[in-house]
Coordinates of C-alpha atoms and ligand atoms in Angstrom, one line a residue:
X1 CA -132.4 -219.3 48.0
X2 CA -132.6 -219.5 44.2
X3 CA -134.3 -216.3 44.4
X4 CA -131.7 -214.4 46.2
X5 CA -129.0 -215.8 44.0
X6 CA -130.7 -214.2 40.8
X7 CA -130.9 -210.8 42.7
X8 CA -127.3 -210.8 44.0
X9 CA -126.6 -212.0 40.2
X10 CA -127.9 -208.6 38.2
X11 CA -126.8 -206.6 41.3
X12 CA -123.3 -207.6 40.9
X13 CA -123.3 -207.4 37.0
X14 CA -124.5 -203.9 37.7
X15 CA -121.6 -203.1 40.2
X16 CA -119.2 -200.0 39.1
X17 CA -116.6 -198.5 41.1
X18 CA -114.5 -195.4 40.6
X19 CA -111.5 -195.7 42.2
X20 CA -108.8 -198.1 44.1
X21 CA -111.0 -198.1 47.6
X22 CA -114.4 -198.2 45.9
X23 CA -113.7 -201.6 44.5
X24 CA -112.0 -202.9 47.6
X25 CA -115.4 -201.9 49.5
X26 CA -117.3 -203.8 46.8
X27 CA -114.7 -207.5 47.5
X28 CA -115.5 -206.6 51.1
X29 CA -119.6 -206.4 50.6
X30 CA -119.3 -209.5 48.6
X31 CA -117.0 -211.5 48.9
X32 CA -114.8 -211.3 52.1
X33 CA -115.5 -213.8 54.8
X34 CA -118.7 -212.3 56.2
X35 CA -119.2 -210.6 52.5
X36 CA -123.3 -211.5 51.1
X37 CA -122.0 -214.1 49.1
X38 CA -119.9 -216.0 51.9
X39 CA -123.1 -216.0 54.0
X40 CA -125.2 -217.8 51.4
X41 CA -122.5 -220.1 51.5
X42 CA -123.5 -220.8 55.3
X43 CA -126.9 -221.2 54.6
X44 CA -126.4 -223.6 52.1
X45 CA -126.2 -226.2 55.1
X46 CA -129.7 -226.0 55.5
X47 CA -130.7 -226.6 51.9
X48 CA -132.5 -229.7 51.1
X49 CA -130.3 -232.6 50.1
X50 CA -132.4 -232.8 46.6
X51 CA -131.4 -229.3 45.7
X52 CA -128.2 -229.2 47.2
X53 CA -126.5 -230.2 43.7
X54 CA -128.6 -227.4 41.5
X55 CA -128.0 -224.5 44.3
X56 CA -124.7 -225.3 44.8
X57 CA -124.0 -225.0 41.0
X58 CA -125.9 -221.5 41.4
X59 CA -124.0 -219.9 44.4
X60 CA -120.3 -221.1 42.6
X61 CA -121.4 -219.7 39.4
X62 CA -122.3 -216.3 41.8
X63 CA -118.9 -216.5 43.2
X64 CA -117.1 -216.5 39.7
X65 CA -119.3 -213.9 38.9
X66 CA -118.5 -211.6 41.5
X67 CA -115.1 -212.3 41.9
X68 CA -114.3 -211.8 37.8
X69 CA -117.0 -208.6 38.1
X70 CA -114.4 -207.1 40.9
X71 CA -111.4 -208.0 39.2
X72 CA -112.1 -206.4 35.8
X73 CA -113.1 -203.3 38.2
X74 CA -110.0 -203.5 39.6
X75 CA -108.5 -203.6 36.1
X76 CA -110.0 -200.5 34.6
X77 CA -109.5 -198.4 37.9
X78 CA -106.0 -198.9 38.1
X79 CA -105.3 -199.0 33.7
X80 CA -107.2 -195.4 34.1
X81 CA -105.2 -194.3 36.8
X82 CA -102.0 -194.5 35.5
X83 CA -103.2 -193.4 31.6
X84 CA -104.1 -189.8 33.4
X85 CA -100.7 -190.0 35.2
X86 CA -98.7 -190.7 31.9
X87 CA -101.0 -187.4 29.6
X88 CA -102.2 -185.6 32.4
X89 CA -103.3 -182.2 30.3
X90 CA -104.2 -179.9 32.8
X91 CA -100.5 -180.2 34.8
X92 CA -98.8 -177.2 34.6
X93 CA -95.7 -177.3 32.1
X94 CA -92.1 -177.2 33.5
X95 CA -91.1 -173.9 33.6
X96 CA -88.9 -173.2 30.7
X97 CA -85.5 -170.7 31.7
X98 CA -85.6 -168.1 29.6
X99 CA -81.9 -167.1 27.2
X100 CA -80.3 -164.5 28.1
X101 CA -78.7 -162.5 24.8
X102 CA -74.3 -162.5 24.7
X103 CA -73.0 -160.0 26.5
X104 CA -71.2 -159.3 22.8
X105 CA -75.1 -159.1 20.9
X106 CA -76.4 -157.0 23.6
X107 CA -73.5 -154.2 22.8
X108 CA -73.5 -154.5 19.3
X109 CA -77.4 -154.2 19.1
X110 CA -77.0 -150.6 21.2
X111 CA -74.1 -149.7 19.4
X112 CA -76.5 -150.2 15.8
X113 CA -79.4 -148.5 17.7
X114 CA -77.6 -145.2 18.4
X115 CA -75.6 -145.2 14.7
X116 CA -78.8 -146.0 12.9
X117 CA -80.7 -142.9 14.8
X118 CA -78.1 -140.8 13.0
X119 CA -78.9 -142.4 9.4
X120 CA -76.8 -145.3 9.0
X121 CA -77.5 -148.3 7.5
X122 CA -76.3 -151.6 8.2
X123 CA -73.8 -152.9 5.3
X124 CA -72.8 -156.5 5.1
X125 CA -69.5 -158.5 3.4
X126 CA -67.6 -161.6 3.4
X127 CA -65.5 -162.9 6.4
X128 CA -63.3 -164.8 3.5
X129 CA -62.1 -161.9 1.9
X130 CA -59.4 -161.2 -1.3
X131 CA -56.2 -159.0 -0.9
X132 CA -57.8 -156.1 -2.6
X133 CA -60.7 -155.6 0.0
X134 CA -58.7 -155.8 2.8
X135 CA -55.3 -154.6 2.0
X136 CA -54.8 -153.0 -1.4
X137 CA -57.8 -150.6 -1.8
X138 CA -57.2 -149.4 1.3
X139 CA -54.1 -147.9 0.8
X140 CA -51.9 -150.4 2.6
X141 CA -48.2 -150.2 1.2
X142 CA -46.7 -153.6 -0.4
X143 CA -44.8 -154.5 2.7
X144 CA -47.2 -153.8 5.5
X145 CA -46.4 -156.2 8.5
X146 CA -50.4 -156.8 8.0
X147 CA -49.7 -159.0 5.3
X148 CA -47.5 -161.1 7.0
X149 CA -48.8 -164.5 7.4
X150 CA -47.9 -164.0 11.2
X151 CA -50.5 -161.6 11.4
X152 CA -52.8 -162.9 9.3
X153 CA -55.0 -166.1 8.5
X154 CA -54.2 -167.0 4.7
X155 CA -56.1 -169.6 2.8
X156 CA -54.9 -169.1 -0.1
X157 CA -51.8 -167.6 -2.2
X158 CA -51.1 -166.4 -5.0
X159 CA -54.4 -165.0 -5.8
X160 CA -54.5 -164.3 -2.0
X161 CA -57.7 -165.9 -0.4
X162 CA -57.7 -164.5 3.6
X163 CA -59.9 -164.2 6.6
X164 CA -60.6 -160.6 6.9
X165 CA -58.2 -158.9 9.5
X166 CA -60.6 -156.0 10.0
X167 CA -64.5 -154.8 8.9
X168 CA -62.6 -151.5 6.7
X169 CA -62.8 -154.3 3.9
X170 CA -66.7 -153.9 4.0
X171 CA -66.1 -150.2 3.2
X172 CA -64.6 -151.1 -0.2
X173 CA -67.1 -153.5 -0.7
X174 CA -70.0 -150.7 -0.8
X175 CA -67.7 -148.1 -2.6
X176 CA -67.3 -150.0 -5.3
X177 CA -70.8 -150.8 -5.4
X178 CA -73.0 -148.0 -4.4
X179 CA -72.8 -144.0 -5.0
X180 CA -72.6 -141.4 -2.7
X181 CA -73.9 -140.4 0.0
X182 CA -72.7 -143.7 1.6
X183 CA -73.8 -143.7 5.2
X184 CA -73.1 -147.3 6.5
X185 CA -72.5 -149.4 9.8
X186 CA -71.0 -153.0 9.0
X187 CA -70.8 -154.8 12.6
X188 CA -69.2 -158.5 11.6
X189 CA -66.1 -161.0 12.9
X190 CA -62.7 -160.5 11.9
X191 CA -59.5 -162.8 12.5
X192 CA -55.9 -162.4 13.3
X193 CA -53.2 -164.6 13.6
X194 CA -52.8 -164.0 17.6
X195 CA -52.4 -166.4 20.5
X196 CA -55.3 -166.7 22.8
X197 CA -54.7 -165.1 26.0
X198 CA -56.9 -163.1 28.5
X199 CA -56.3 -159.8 26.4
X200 CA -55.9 -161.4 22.5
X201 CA -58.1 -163.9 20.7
X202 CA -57.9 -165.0 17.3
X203 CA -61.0 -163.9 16.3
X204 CA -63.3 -160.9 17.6
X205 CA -65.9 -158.6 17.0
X206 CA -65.6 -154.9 15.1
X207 CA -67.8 -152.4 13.7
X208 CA -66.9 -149.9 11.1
X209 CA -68.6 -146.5 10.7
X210 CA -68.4 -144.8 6.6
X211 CA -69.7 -141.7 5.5
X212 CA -69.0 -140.6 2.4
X213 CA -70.7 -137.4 0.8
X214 CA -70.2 -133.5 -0.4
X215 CA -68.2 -131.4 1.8
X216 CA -67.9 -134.5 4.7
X217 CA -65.6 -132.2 7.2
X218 CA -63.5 -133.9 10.3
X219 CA -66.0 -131.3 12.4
X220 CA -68.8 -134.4 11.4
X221 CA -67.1 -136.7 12.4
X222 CA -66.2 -135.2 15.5
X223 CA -69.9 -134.4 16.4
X224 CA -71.1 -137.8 15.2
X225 CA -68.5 -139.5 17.5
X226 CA -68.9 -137.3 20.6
X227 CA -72.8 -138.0 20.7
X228 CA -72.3 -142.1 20.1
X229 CA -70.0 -141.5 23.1
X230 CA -72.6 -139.8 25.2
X231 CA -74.8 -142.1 24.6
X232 CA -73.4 -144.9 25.2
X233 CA -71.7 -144.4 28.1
X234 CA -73.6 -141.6 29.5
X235 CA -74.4 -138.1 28.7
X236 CA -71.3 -136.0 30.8
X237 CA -68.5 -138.3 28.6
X238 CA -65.8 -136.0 27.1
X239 CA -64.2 -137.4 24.3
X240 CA -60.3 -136.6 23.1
X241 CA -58.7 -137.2 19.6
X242 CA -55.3 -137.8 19.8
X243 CA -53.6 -137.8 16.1
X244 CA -52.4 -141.4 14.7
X245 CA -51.7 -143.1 11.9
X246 CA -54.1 -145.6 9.4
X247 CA -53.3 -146.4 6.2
X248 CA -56.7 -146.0 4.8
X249 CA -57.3 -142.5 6.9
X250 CA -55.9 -139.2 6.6
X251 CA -55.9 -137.5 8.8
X252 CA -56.3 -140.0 11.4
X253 CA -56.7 -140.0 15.3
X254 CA -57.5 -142.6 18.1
X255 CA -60.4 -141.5 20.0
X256 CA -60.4 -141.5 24.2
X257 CA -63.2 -141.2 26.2
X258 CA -63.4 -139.8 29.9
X259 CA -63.2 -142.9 32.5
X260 CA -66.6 -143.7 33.0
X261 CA -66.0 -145.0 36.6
X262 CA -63.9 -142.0 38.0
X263 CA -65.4 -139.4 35.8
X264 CA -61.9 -138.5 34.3
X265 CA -60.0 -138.3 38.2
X266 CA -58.0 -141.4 37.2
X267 CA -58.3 -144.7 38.8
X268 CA -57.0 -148.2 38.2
X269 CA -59.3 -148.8 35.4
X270 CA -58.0 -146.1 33.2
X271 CA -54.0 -146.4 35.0
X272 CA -54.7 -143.0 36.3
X273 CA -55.0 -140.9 33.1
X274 CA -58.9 -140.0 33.2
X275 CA -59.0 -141.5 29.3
X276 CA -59.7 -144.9 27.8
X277 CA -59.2 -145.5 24.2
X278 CA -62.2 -146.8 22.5
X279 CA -61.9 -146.3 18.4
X280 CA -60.0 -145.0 15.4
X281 CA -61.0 -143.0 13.1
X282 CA -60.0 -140.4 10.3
X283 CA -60.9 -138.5 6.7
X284 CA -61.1 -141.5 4.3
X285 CA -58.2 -141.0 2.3
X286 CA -58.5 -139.8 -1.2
X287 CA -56.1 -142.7 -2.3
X288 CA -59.4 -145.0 -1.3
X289 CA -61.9 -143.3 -2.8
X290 CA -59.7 -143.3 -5.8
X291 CA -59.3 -147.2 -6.2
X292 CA -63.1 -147.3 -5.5
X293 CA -63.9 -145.1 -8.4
X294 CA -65.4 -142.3 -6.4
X295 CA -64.0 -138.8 -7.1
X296 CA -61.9 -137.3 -4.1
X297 CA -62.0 -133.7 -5.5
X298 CA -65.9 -133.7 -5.4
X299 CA -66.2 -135.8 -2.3
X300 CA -65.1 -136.2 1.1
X301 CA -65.7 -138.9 3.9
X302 CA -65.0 -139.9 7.5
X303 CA -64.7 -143.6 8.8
X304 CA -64.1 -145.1 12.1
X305 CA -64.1 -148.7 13.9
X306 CA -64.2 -150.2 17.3
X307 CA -63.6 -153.6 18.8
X308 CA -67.1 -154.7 20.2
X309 CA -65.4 -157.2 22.9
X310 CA -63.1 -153.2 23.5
X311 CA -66.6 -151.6 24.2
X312 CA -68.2 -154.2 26.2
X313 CA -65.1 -154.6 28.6
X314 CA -64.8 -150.7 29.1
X315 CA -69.4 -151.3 30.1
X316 CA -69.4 -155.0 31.9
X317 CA -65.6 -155.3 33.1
X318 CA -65.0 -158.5 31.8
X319 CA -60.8 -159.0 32.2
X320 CA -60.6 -162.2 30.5
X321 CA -61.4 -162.3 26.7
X322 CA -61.6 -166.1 26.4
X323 CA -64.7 -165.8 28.3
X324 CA -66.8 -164.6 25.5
X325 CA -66.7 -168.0 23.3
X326 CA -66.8 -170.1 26.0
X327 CA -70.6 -170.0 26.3
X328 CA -70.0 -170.7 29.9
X329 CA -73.9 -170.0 31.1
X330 CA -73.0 -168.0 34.6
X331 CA -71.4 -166.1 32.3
X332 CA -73.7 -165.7 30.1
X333 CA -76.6 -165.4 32.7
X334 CA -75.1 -162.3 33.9
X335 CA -75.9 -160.1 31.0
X336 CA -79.5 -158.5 30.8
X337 CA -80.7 -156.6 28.4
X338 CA -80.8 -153.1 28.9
X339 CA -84.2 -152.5 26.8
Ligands
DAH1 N1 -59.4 -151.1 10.8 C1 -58.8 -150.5 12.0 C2 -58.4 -151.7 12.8 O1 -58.7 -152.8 12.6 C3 -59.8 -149.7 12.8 C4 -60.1 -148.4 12.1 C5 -59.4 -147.3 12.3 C6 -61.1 -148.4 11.2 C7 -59.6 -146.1 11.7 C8 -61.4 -147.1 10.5 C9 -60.6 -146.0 10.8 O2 -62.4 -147.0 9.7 O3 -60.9 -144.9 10.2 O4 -57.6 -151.5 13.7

């Protein structure tokens, strides 16, 4: 009997188990009612009365032994189960959504690509802008309705601190700082004192176009604006110049393009004219040049500027304009980049 107590004893310190059901197969060998251990129990009957108190020491201390051996298996088993749950390195990641670009980005970033293919370069300047910038130096008279605090965001008077009403400030900004040739793009925000409605906002998007060289003819500009329009909207556009007025232009002339979605046939989109106006432009006027220190009798420029919001409702059809600074993601999720 003593012997088989010492060999159940170093068998049971040796005892592993790797998971849950190995250790319960282990309580069940050992310890359950017909388990090793409880049948030594049975045969402790027969043992002699004189040894009865030494064996029966034995077989409890066996008992303990077993019974801690299988609870610390227990232990580890489960305190290793659930430290793999919690750091489990070889479980696939949740799959991350990928951004979408704003439908306004996307636009602006084709727009850039097809200037800068011609030569220009992207020119920055302020959104907080001075009188002079935005008004003055371009050839805006003393009592332009611009100037009116109703149509513009004032932060200051008297020197007048404003938000920039339009991107032709950035114009001025290079003129008075570089020489020609000027060849220059500046994309950027501007603000107007409007209500918000579906077809106004109080801010928006614009780029400017401003080359300024030797001999610069309206025939450049025409050619440089007819190829942006074909292609951004598709190689069979025509465009029209109809002749209008800008302060800092002369001469100057709002540019149509044929309605993309009836080919010029007229439909609802373009109120049955086959045109939709998409920029101004003109021959920067020598008055400009002038306060900007560059000589108009030895050189000549073109500028011109669109609304980016304009040119992305005339591609995507979006009728409200709220909807582009709402960051409302089905919105946004609807707008995939081209290339
Ligand atoms: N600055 C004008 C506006 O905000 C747009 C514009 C028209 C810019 C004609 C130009 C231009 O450079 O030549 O409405």
């Amino acid at each position: 009997m003593l012997e088989k107590i010492e060999a159940l004893k170093s068998v049971i310190n040796g005892l592993s188990a790797t998971n849950k059901d190995e250790v319960e197969a282990l309580r069940i060998k050992y310890l359950s009612k017909k388990g090793e251990i409880s049948l030594l129990f049975n045969d402790f009957r027969n043992v002699p009365n004189e040894q009865k108190k030494e064996i029966g020491q034995k077989l409890n201390e066996l008992k303990n032994l077993a019974t801690d051996k299988i609870n610390t298996l227990r232990e580890s088993v489960e305190a290793g189960q659930s430290e793999a749950m919690a750091i489990d390195l070889t479980r696939p990641a949740a799959p991350a959504p990928l951004g979408k670009r704003h439908p306004i980005s996307l636009v602006r970033q084709e727009i850039i690509s097809i200037l800068s293919r011609l030569g220009f370069t992207i020119a920055d300047g302020p959104e907080i802008e001075d009188d002079w910038h935005v008004f003055s130096s371009l050839n805006f008279a003393a009592d332009h309705p611009a100037r009116d605090m109703q149509d513009t965001f004032f932060i200051q008077r008297s020197p007048d601190v404003l938000l920039r009403t339009h991107t032709s400030s950035v114009q001025t900004r290079v003129m008075t700082t570089a020489k020609p040739p000027i060849r220059i793009i500046c994309p950027g925000r501007v603000y107007r004192n409007e209500a918000i409605s579906a077809r106004a906002h109080c801010f928006f998007h614009q780029l400017e176009g401003l080359y300024i060289d030797k001999n610069v003819s309206f025939a450049d500009l025409k050619q440089t604006l007819l190829y942006f329009a074909r292609e951004l909207f598709g190689p069979e556009t025509q465009i029209r110049l109809r002749p209008s007025y800008f302060p800092f232009t002369e001469p100057s002339a709002e540019m149509d393009i044929s309605c993309h979605l009836c080919h010029g046939k007229g439909c609802g989109f373009c109120k049955h004219t086959g045109w939709v106006e998409i920029l101004g432009c003109g021959m920067v006027d020598p008055n400009v040049l002038e306060a900007c220190g560059i000589d108009s009798k030895e050189y000549t420029g073109y500028a011109f500027g669109l609304g980016i919001e304009r040119i992305t409702n005339l591609k995507y059809r979006v009728k409200d304009l709220r909807m582009f600074s709402e960051n409302d993601v089905r919105f946004l999720d609807e707008f995939e980049a081209a290339h």
